[in-house]
Coordinates of C-alpha atoms and ligand atoms in Angstrom, one line a residue:
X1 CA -22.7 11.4 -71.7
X2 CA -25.4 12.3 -74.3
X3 CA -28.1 10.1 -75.6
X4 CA -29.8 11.1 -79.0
X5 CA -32.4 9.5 -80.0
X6 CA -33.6 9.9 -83.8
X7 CA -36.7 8.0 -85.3
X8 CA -34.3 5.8 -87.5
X9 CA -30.4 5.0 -87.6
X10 CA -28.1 3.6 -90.2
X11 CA -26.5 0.9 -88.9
X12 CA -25.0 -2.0 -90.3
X13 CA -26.3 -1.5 -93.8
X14 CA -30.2 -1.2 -92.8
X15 CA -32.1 1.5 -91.3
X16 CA -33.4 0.4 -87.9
X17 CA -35.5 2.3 -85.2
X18 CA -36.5 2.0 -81.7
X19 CA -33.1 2.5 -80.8
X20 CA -30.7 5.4 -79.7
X21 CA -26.9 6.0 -79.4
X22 CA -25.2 6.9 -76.3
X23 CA -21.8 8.5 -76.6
X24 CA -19.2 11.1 -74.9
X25 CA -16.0 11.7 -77.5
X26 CA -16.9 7.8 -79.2
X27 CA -20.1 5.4 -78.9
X28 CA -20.3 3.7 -75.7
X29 CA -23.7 1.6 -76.3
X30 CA -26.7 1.5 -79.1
X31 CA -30.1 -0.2 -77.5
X32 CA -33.3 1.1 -77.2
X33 CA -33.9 4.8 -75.6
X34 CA -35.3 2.5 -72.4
X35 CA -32.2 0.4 -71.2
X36 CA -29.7 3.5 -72.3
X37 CA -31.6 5.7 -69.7
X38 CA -31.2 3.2 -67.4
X39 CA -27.6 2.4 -68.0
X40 CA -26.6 6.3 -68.4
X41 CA -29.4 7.8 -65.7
X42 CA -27.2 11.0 -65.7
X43 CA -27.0 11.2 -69.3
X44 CA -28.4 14.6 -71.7
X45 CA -31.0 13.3 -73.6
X46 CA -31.4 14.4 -77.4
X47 CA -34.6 13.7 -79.6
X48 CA -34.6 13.8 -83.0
X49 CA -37.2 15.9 -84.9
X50 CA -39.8 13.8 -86.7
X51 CA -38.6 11.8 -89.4
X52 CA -34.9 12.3 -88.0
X53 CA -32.0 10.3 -89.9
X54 CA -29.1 9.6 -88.1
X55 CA -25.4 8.7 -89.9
X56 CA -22.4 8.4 -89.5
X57 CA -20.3 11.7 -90.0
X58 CA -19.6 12.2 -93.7
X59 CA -16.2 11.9 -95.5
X60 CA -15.3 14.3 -98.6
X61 CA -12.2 12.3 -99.3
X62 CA -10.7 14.9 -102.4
X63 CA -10.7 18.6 -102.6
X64 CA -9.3 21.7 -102.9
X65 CA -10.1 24.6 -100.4
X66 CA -7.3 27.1 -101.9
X67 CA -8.9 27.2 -104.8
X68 CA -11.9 28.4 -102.8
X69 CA -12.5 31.5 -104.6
X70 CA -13.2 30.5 -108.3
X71 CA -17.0 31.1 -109.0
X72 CA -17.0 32.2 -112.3
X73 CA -13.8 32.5 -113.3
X74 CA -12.2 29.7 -115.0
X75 CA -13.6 27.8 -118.1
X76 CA -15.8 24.4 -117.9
X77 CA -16.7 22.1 -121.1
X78 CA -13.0 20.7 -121.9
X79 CA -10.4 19.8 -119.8
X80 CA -7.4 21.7 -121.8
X81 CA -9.1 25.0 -122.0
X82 CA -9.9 24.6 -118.0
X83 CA -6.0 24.3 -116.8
X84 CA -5.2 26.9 -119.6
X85 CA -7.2 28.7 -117.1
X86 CA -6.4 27.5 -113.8
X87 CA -2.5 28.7 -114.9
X88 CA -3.8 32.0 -116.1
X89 CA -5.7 33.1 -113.2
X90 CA -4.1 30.6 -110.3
X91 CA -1.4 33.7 -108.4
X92 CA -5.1 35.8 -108.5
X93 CA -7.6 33.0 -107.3
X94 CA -5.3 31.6 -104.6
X95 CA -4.5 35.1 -103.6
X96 CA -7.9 36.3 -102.6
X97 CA -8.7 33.2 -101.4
X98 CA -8.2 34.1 -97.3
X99 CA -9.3 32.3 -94.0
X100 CA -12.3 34.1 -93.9
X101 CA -13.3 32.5 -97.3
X102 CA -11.7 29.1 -96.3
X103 CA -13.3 28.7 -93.3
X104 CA -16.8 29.4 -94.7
X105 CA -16.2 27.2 -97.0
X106 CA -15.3 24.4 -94.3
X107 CA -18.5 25.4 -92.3
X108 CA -20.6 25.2 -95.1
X109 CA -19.5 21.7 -95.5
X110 CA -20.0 21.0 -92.2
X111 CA -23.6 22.0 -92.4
X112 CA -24.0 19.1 -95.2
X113 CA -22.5 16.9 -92.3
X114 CA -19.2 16.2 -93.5
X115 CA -16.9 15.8 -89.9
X116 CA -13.5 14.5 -91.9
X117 CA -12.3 15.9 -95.5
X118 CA -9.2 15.6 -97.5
X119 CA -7.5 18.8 -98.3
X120 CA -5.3 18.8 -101.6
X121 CA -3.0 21.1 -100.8
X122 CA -0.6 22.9 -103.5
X123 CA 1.1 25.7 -101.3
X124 CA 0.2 24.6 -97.9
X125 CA -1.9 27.9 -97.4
X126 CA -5.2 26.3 -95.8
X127 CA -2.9 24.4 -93.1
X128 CA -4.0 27.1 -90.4
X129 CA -7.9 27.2 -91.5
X130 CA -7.6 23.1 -91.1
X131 CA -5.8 23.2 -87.9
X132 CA -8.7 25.6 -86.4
X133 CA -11.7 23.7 -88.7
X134 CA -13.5 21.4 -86.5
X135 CA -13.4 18.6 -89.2
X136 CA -10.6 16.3 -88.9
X137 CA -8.4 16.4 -92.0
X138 CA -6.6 14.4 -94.1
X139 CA -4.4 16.5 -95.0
X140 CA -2.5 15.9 -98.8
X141 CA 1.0 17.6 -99.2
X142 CA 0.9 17.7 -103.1
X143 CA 3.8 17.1 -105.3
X144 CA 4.4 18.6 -108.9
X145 CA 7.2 19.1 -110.8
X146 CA 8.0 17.3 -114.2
X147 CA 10.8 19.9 -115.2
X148 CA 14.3 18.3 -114.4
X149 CA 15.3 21.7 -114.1
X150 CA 12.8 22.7 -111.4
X151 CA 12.0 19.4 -109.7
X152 CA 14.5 19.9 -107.0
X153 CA 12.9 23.0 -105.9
X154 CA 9.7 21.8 -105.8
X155 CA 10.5 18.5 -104.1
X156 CA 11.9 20.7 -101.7
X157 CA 9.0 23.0 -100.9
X158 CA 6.5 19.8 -100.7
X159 CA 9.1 18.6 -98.1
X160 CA 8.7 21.6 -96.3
X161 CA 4.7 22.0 -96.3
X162 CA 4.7 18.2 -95.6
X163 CA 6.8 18.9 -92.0
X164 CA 5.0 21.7 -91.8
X165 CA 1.4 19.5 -91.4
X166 CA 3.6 17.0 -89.3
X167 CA 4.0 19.4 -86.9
X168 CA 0.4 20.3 -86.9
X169 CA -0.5 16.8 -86.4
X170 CA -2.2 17.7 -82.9
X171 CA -4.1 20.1 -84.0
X172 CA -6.9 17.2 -85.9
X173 CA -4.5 16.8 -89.2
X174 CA -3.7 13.7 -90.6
X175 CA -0.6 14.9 -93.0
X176 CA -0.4 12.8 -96.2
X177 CA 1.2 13.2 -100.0
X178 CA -0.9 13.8 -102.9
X179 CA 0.6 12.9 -106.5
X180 CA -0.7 15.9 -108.7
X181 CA -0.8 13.6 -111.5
X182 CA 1.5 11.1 -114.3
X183 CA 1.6 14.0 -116.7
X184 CA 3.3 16.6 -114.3
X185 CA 5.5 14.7 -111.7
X186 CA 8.7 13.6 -112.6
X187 CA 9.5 9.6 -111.7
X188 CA 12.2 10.8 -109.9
X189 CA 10.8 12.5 -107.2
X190 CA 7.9 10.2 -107.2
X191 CA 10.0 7.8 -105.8
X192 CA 11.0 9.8 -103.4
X193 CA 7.9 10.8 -102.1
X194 CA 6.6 7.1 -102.4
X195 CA 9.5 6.3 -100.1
X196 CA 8.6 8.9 -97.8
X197 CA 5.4 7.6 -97.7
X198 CA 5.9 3.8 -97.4
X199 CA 8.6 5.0 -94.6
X200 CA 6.8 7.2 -92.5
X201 CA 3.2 5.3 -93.1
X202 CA 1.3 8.3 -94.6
X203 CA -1.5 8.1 -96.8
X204 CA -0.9 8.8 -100.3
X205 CA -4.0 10.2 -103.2
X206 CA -3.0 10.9 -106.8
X207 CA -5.0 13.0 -110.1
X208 CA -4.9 9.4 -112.4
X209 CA -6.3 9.5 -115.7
X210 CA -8.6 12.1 -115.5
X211 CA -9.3 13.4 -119.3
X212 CA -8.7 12.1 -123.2
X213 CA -6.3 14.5 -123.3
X214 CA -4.1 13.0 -120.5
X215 CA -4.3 9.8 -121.7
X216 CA -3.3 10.3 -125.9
X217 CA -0.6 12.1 -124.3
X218 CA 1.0 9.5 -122.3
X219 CA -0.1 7.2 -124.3
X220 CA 0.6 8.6 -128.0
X221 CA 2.7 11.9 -126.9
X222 CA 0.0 13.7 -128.6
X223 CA -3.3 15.8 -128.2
X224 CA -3.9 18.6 -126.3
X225 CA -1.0 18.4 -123.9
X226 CA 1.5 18.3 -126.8
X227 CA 0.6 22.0 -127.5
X228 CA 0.5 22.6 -123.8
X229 CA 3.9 21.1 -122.8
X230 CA 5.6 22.7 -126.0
X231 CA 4.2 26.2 -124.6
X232 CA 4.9 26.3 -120.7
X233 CA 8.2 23.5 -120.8
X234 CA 9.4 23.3 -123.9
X235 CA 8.9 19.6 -123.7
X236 CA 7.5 16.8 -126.0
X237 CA 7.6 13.8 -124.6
X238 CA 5.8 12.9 -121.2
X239 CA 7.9 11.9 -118.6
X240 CA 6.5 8.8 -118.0
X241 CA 3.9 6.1 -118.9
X242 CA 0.6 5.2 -117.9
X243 CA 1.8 1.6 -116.8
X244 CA 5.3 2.7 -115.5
X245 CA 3.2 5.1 -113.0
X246 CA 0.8 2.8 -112.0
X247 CA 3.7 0.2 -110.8
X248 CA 5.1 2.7 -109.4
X249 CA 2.6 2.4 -106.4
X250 CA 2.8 -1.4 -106.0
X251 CA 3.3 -0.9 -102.7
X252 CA 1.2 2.0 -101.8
X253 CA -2.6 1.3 -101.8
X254 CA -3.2 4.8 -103.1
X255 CA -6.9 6.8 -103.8
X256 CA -6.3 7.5 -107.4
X257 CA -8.7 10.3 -108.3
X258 CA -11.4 10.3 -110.7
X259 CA -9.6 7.6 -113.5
X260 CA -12.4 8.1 -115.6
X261 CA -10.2 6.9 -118.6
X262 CA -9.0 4.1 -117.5
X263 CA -9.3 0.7 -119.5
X264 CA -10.3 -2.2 -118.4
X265 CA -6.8 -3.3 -117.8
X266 CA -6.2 -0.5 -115.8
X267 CA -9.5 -1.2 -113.4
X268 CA -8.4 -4.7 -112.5
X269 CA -4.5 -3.4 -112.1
X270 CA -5.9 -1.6 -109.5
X271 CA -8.3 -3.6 -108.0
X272 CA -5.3 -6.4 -108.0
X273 CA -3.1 -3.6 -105.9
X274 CA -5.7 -2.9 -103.2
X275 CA -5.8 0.9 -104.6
X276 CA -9.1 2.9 -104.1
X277 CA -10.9 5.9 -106.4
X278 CA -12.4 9.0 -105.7
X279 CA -14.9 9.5 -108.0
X280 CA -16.2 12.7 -108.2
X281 CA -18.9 13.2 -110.8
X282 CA -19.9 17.1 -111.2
X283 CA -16.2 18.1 -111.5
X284 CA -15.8 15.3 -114.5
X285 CA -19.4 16.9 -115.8
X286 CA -18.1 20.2 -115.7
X287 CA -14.6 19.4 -117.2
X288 CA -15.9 17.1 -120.0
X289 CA -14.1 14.0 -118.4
X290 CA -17.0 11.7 -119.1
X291 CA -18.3 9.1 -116.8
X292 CA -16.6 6.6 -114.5
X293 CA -18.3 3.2 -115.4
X294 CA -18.8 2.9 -111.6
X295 CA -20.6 -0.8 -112.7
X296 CA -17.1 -2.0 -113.6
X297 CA -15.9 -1.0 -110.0
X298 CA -18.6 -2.7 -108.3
X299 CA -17.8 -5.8 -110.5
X300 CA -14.2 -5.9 -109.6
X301 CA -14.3 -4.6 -106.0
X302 CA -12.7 -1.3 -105.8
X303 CA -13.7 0.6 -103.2
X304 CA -14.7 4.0 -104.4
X305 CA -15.9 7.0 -102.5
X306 CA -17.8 10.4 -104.0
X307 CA -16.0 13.5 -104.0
X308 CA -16.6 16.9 -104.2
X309 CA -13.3 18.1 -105.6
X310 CA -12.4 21.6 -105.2
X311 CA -14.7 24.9 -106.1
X312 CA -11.9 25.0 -109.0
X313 CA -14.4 22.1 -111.1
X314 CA -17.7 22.7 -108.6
X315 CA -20.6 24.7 -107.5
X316 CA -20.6 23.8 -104.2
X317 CA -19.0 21.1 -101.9
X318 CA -22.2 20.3 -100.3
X319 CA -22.1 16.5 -100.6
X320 CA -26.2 16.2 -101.6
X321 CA -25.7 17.9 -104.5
X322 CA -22.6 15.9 -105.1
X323 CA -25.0 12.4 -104.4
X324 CA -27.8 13.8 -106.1
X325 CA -25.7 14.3 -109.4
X326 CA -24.5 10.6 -109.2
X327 CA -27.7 9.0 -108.4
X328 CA -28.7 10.8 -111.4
X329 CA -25.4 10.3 -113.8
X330 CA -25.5 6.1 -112.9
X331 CA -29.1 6.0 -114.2
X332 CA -28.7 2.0 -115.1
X333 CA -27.9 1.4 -111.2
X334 CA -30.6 0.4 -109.2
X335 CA -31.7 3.5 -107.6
X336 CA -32.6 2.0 -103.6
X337 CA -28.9 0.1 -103.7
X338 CA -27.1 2.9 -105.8
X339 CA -28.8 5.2 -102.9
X340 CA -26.8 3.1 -100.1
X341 CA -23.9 2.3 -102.0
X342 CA -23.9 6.1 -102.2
X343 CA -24.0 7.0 -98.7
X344 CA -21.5 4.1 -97.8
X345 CA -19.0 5.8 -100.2
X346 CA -19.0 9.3 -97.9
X347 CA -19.1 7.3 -94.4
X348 CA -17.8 3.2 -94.3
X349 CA -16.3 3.1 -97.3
X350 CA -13.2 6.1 -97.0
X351 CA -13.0 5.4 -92.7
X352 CA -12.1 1.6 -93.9
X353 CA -9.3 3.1 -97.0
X354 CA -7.8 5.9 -94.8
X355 CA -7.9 3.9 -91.4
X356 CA -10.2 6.1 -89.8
X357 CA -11.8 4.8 -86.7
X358 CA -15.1 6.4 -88.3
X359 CA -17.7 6.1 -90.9
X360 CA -19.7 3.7 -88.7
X361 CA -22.2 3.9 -85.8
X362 CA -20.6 1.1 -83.9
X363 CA -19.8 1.0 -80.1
X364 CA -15.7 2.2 -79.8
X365 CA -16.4 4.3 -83.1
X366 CA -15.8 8.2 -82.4
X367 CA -18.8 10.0 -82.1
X368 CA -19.0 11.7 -85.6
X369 CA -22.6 11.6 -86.8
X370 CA -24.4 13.9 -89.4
X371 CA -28.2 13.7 -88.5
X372 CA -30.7 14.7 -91.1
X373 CA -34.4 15.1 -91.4
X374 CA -37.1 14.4 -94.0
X375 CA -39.9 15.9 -94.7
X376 CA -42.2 13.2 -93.9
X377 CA -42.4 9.6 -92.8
X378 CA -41.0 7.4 -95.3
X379 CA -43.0 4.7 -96.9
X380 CA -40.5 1.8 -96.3
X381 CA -37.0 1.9 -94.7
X382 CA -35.4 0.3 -97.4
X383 CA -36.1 4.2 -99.4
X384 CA -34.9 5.7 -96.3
X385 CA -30.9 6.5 -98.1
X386 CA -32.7 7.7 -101.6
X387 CA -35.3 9.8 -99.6
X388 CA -32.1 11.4 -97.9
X389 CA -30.3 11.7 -100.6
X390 CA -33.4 13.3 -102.6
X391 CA -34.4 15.9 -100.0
X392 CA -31.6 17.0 -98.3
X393 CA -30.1 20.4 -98.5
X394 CA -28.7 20.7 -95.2
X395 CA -27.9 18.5 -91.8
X396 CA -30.0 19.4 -88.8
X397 CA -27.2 18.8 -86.5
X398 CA -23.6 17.3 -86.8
X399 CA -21.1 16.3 -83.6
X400 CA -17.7 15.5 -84.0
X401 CA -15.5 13.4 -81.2
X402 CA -19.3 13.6 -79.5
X403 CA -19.4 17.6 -79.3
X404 CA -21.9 19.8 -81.6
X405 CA -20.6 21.9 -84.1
Ligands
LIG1 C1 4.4 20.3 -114.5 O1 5.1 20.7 -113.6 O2 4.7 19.4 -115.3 C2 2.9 20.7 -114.6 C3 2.4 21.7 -113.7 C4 1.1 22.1 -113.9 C5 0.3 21.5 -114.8 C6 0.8 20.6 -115.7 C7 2.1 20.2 -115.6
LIG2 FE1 -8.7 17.4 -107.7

């Protein structure tokens, strides 16, 4: 049994102190630091630094470790010119991209305290470095193929890397499908992976609506894609609609990804079908995506979470950089309840849409926490999330199922 005891904990929505958690793999009990010793008079005893912050593990619900390797390679500014890029130099990028460089890449997120992530996964080559990660993950099979005359191939690997993560389900993976997007996956083996998914009860994400480009194409069958299907398919109509694929997951609360040009229509579609977003802001910065009008999500309920995305569309995945850039892209929020909302959307808000029993620091929760310090005594509590999300480069200590990694 271990006892830590910070100087404040978020709990419940507030920030509270005098108290301290005692846990082995989840939370048994949360009272003060007193009637804890005496309950658990064998128990290691942990105190926080000064001005320690203790959360809930974080959650990084979308990104893409084999893409790992990009620094400086592919192009930011417009979304066309960027996948022009990611197909030129994909085979080279994913090639260098080993397990040395994944799993630095996984501990340098776990350092910004993220104990879960979801792993978008186009050829199932991470699936080792995510058995071995100390992170539980949420692991996303991803389907593409809008080619009639290579769908059936493709359907076929996914199937494969999907078993393949099944099998690995022991080993802290949570297998799951990813949707790569309306534009390049063909309604036919949608269906089938929807099935799959609706059948076996696995989580399911999707790319939705993520440029201009996207949507004049399925909407018009024109723009930027027109040039870009005509040149790599031979194709010039899009394979299916922006409504057609949205009903298509009626029955599969899904965590559409980014949406940023979605209309309002669209927004209260999926509010209606209990779907989620991932928002993630520097990767629409850097892609020239725009901004999700998170105020119109917060008006009609969606849950949403933040997102890295992969190191395809980011500089980092360290999650603080990632908050800091939307406390400062959402500048009509209020900045105290944007802060929480914030750090709800990498702890309660993704354990509550992926079922995790996480996110929380709540007796019977596991024992994932991410504890931070500041560099001095905050004012009020009430500043305590935007003072974290401010100053914080790195976690001073993070646990996982109650051990330290
Ligand atoms: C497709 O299979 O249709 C596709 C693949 C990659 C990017 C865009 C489309
Ligand atoms: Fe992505």
């Amino acid at each position: 049994m271990i006892i830590l005891n910070p100087n404040y904990i978020y709990i419940n929505n507030s920030f509270k102190e005098n108290i301290a958690v005692a846990f082995n793999k989840r939370i048994e009990a949360i009272d003060s630091l007193e009637r804890l010793k005496e309950k658990y008079p064998n128990a290691k005893v942990i105190d926080g630094e000064e001005n320690s912050v203790l959360y809930a593990g974080f959650i990084n619900t979308h990104l893409h470790l084999e893409f790992s390797a990009n620094k400086t390679t592919l192009q930011y500014g417009k979304f066309m010119p960027w996948l022009d890029s990611v197909i030129a130099n994909r085979d080279e990028l994913v090639n260098i991209c080993d397990n040395a460089l994944m799993e630095k890449t996984c501990k340098d997120m776990l350092r910004s305290g993220i104990t879960t992530f979801g792993a978008i996964s186009s050829f199932g080559t991470e699936l080792e470095v995510c058995e071995k990660t100390p992170q539980k993950v949420i692991f996303f099979n991803e389907l593409i193929g809008s080619n009639m005359a290579f769908v059936d191939a493709l359907y076929s690997d996914f199937l494969i890397r999907l078993r393949a993560s099944q099998d690995a389900s022991s080993n802290g993976i949570i297998p799951a499908i990813a949707i790569h997007s309306p534009y390049s996956v063909h309604p036919i083996v949608l269906k089938r992976a929807l099935d799959i998914a609706k059948d076996e009860n696995l989580k399911v994400s999707a790319h939705f609506l993520e440029s201009q480009a996207e949507r004049e194409w399925l909407e018009d069958e024109s723009g930027e894609f027109l040039d870009f299907f005509k040149k790599y398919f031979n194709a010039s109509k899009p394979v299916t609609t922006i409504d057609e694929f949205l009903k298509s997951f009626d029955n599969t609360p899904t965590h559409f990804t980014h949406v940023v040009q979605a209309n309002n229509k669209e927004l209260e579609y999926i509010a209606k079908k209990n779907h989620s977003i991932a928002h993630c802001p520097r990767s629409n910065r850097l892609l020239g995506c725009g901004r999700l009008p998170i105020e119109k999500l917060i008006a009609l309920d969606i849950p949403f979470t933040i997102a890295t995305d992969g190191l395809s569309s980011n500089s980092s995945l360290n999650i603080f950089d990632e908050l800091r850039s939307a406390l400062m892209m959402h500048h009509a929020e209020d900045l105290g309840e944007l802060s929480k909302l914030l750090i709800n959307s990498i702890t309660s808000i993704p354990a509550k849409i992926f079922n995790l029993n996480s996110g929380e620091i709540k007796e019977g929760k596991d024992a994932d926490f991410a504890l931070i310090k500041l560099p001095s005594k905050p004012t009020t509590l009430k500043d305590i999330a935007l003072q974290t999300i401010l100053h914080t480069k790195e976690v001073e200590r993070v646990y996982i199922n109650g051990e330290e990694c």
